[in-house]
Amino acid sequence: MLNRTAFSHTDPDLVSVLEELRVREPIFHTSAFGSTRADFEKATAPGYWETSASGRRYSREFILTTLEQNPPIDAIAAGWQCYDHALRRLGPDTYLLTYTLRQIERLTRRATIWQTTSEGWRILYHQGTIVSAEEDDTFPRSWLEFPPWLPEKS
């Protein structure tokens, strides 16, 4: 049974926060997030790190240096589409924003942990996961034959 609202629900009292954060995504690829190293430093917490869609982990310093040497593409100009945004409060000043990002042929699910501070919004963590099938709430067919939670048969 598919329950799409489970993946895109935002409590009504968080809609204004969702709208503030939605324009900053995808991170590093919107003018609202910033365009200079100083902008990116301000928008990322000192302990920020991320896990890419490939599964690689990247430190804040690696990302900042890479962005300085290779300015990021603008998501709107590139025709990228973000949708299915949802926001969940994790703590008094901390929020989890999730959404789907279509980059022409590539489809990923994204999750960013945002924190509001006296200096504005900053991100604590970000992760992207490649979508191999646009089917939610169902196991891959291979799991039906060989469930990964059961011991292997000898």
XYZ file of C-alpha atoms in Angstrom:
154
model
C 0.000 0.000 0.000
C 1.469 3.305 -1.078
C 1.068 6.313 1.201
C 2.648 9.227 -0.693
C 1.700 11.747 2.006
C 4.012 9.940 4.408
C 6.931 11.203 2.306
C 5.827 14.767 1.655
C 3.873 15.784 4.770
C 4.729 19.023 6.572
C 2.861 20.145 9.679
C 0.853 23.293 8.917
C 2.794 25.302 11.543
C 6.034 24.597 9.622
C 4.918 25.717 6.162
C 6.569 29.143 6.464
C 9.871 27.510 7.502
C 9.533 25.057 4.612
C 9.173 27.953 2.174
C 12.261 29.683 3.614
C 14.368 26.559 3.178
C 12.903 25.311 -0.090
C 14.402 28.224 -2.032
C 17.869 27.331 -0.700
C 17.764 23.853 -2.223
C 19.451 22.205 -3.923
C 22.254 23.465 -1.709
C 25.197 25.146 -3.460
C 23.080 25.471 -6.645
C 20.755 28.437 -5.936
C 21.338 32.149 -5.569
C 19.417 32.067 -2.256
C 22.046 29.696 -0.836
C 24.918 31.849 -2.022
C 27.571 32.019 -4.694
C 30.903 32.765 -2.988
C 33.114 30.829 -0.612
C 32.161 33.310 2.134
C 28.452 32.606 1.453
C 29.059 28.861 1.558
C 31.089 29.134 4.792
C 28.283 31.106 6.415
C 25.654 28.616 5.212
C 27.491 25.506 6.475
C 28.180 24.695 10.109
C 31.862 24.230 11.032
C 31.280 20.488 11.491
C 29.267 20.107 8.264
C 29.791 17.072 6.088
C 27.777 15.232 3.491
C 27.222 11.842 1.946
C 26.869 11.984 -1.817
C 24.558 9.897 -3.964
C 27.571 7.664 -4.715
C 28.000 6.977 -0.999
C 31.216 8.996 -0.741
C 31.605 11.251 2.286
C 32.875 14.793 1.865
C 34.172 17.190 4.514
C 33.215 20.847 4.633
C 36.741 21.922 3.675
C 36.818 19.609 0.644
C 33.457 20.964 -0.547
C 34.420 24.610 0.010
C 37.702 24.192 -1.867
C 36.014 22.304 -4.713
C 33.292 24.949 -5.066
C 35.890 27.713 -5.065
C 37.814 26.015 -7.884
C 34.701 24.880 -9.792
C 31.752 27.251 -9.356
C 28.521 25.275 -9.092
C 25.927 25.170 -11.835
C 22.678 27.078 -11.240
C 19.867 24.545 -10.793
C 17.176 26.607 -12.522
C 19.384 27.455 -15.517
C 20.267 23.754 -15.841
C 16.604 22.720 -15.829
C 16.793 20.771 -12.589
C 13.503 20.167 -10.793
C 12.920 19.863 -7.040
C 9.622 18.495 -5.763
C 7.947 16.495 -2.973
C 9.425 18.816 -0.344
C 8.716 17.968 3.274
C 9.918 19.422 6.556
C 10.153 17.879 10.002
C 11.258 19.619 13.194
C 14.103 17.716 14.897
C 14.689 20.157 17.761
C 13.943 23.745 18.782
C 16.153 25.215 16.032
C 16.841 22.186 13.836
C 14.877 20.829 10.879
C 15.061 17.974 8.389
C 14.175 18.993 4.827
C 13.598 16.190 2.317
C 12.811 16.385 -1.393
C 13.298 14.743 -4.754
C 15.744 16.228 -7.255
C 15.573 15.489 -10.963
C 18.765 16.486 -12.770
C 17.637 15.755 -16.323
C 18.287 11.963 -16.400
C 19.394 11.525 -12.775
C 16.827 11.178 -9.990
C 17.841 11.450 -6.328
C 16.190 11.782 -2.943
C 17.773 14.510 -0.832
C 17.872 15.189 2.898
C 19.353 18.289 4.514
C 19.515 19.048 8.229
C 19.124 22.800 8.706
C 19.705 24.887 11.822
C 18.531 28.421 12.420
C 20.975 30.667 14.260
C 21.191 34.358 15.148
C 23.195 34.740 11.909
C 20.664 32.925 9.714
C 20.199 29.432 8.326
C 23.052 26.951 8.062
C 23.287 23.292 7.199
C 24.626 20.628 9.509
C 24.438 17.627 7.157
C 23.266 16.694 3.669
C 22.725 13.388 1.875
C 21.676 12.377 -1.626
C 20.528 8.899 -2.619
C 20.110 7.731 -6.201
C 16.640 6.417 -7.014
C 16.901 3.163 -8.932
C 13.136 2.665 -9.232
C 10.319 5.109 -8.659
C 8.460 2.654 -6.457
C 7.908 3.435 -2.803
C 6.722 1.120 -0.034
C 7.684 -2.035 -1.893
C 10.664 -4.372 -1.676
C 12.903 -4.910 -4.695
C 11.962 -8.126 -6.502
C 15.302 -9.710 -5.574
C 14.376 -9.358 -1.900
C 11.232 -11.401 -2.422
C 13.349 -14.338 -3.585
C 16.301 -13.780 -1.231
C 15.334 -11.559 1.736
C 18.533 -9.873 3.000
C 17.421 -10.183 6.633
C 17.392 -14.002 6.489
C 20.579 -16.075 6.714
C 21.907 -17.363 3.423
C 20.977 -20.929 2.551
C 23.879 -23.312 2.186
